[in-house]
Tab-separated table of C-alpha atoms in Angstrom:
chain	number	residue	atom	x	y	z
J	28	UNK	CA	-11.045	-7.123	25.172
J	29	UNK	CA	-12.869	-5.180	28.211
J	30	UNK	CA	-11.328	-3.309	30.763
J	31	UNK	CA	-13.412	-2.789	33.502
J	32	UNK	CA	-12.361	0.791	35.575
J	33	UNK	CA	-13.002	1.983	38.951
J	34	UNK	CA	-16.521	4.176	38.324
J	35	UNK	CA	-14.823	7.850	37.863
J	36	UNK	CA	-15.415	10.729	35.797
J	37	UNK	CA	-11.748	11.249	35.223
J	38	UNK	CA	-12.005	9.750	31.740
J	39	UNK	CA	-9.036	12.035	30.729
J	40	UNK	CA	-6.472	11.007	33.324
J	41	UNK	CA	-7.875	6.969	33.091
J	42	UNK	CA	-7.291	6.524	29.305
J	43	UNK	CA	-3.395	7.689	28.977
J	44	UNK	CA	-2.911	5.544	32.199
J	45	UNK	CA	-4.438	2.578	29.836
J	46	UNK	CA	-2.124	3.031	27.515
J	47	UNK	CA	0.475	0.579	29.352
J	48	UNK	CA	-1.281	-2.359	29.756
J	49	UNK	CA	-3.044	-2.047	26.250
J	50	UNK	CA	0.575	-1.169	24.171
J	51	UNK	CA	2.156	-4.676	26.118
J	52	UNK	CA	-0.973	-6.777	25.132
J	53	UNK	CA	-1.056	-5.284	21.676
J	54	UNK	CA	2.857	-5.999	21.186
J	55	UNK	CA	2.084	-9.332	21.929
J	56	UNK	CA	-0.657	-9.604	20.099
J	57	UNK	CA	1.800	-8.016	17.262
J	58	UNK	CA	4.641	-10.778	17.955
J	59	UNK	CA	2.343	-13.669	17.394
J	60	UNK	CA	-0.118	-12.558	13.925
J	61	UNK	CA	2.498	-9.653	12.506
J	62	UNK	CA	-0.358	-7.291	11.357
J	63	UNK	CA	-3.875	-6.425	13.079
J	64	UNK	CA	-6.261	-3.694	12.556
J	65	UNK	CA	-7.895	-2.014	16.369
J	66	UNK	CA	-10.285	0.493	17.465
J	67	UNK	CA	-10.606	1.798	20.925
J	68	UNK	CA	-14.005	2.357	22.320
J	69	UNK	CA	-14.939	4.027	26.101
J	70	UNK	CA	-18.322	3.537	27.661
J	71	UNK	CA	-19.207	6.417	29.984
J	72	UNK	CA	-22.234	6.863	32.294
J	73	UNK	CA	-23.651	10.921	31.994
J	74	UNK	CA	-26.075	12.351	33.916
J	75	UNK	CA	-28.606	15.106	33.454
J	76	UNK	CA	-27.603	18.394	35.088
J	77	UNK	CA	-31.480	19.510	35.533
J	78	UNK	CA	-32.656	16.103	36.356
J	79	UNK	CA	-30.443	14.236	39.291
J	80	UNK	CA	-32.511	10.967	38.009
J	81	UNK	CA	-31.605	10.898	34.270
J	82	UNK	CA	-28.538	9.318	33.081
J	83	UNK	CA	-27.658	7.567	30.158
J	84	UNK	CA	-24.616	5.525	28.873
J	85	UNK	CA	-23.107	6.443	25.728
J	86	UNK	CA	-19.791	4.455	23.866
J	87	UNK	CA	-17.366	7.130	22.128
J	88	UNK	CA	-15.243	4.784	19.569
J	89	UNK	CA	-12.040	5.561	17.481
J	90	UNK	CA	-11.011	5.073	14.236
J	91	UNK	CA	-9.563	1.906	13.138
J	92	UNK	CA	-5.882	1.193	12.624
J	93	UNK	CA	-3.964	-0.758	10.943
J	94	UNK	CA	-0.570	-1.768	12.522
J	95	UNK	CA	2.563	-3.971	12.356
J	96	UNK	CA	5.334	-4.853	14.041
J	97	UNK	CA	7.375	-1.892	13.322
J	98	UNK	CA	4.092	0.374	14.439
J	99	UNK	CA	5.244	2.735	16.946
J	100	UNK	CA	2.190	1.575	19.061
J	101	UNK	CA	2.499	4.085	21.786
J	102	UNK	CA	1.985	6.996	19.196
J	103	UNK	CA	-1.042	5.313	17.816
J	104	UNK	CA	-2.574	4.752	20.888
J	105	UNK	CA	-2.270	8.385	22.033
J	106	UNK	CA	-3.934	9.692	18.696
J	107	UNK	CA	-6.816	7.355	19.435
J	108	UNK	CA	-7.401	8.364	23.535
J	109	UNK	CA	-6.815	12.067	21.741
J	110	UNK	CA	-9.640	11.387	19.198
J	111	UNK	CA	-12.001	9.909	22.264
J	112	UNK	CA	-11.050	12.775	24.640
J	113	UNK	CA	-11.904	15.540	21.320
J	114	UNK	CA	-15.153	13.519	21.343
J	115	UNK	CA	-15.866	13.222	24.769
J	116	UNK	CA	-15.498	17.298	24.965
J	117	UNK	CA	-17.138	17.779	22.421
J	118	UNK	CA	-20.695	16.026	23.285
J	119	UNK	CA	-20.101	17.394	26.743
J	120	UNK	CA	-19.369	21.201	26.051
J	121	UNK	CA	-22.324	22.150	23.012
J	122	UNK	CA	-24.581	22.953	25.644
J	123	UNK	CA	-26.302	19.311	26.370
J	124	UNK	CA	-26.422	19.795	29.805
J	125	UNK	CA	-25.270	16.229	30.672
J	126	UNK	CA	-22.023	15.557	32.824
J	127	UNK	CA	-19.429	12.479	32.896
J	128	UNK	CA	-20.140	11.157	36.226
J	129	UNK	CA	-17.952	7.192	35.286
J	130	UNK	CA	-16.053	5.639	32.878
J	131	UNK	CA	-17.505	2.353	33.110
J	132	UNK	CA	-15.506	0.451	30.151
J	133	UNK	CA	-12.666	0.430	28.205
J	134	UNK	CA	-12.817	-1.650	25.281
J	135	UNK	CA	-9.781	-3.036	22.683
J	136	UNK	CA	-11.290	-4.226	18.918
J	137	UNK	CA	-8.644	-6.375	17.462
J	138	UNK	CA	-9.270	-8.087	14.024
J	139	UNK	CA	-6.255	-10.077	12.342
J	140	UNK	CA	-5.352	-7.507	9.071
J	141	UNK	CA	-3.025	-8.731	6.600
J	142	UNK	CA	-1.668	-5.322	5.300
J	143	UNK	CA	-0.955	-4.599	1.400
J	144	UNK	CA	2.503	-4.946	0.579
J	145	UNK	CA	3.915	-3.892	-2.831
J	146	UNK	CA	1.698	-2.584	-5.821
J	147	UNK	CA	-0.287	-4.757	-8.203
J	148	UNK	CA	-1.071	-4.490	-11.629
J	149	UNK	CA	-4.637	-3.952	-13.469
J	150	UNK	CA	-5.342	-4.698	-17.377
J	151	UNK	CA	-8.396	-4.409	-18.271
């Protein structure tokens, strides 16, 4: 699932605002398989600080979870826009000299995950 944004560089006010929409689609989402494993991934547009004519677009992508119905979604989706923020500082602040000028996507991974239950035995 894609989210298309408003072009802004306010990546770190635009992905907690997400976080809404994508907990209600992922508790429904939740209601009707019981178990799914997600990743969050943000597409932002940088620019060259030197070079007003250079830009590139790089994706910064979370881990993957894995979540059920009693998954306080919410928490989990703030660790993963905390994880993309930590990343998106990161690349930006070692001395690159590119800038965030847009967010241009939000994007929701969702694969059906049937999670491990109970132990199992091994005899060799």
């Amino acid at each position: 699932l894609k989210m298309p944004l408003l072009p802004s560089p306010d990546y770190a006010s635009i992905l907690p605002d997400s976080r809404v929409r994508l907990t209600y689609l992922i508790k429904l989402l939740l209601a009707r398989e019981g178990s799914l494993k997600l990743y969050l991934a943000v597409q932002l547009q940088l620019q060259k600080l030197v070079d007003d004519e250079e830009q590139q677009s790089l994706w910064f992508t979370s881990s993957a979870a894995e979540i059920s119905s009693t998954t306080d979604v919410k928490v989990v989706l703030e660790d993963k826009f905390r994880l993309i923020i930590g990343k998106i500082e990161e690349n930006v602040s070692r001395g690159s000299g590119w800038i965030v000028i847009s967010m241009q996507n939000l994007s929701l991974m969702v694969t059906l995950h049937r999670l491990q239950i109970g132990g199992g035995t091994y005899l060799p």
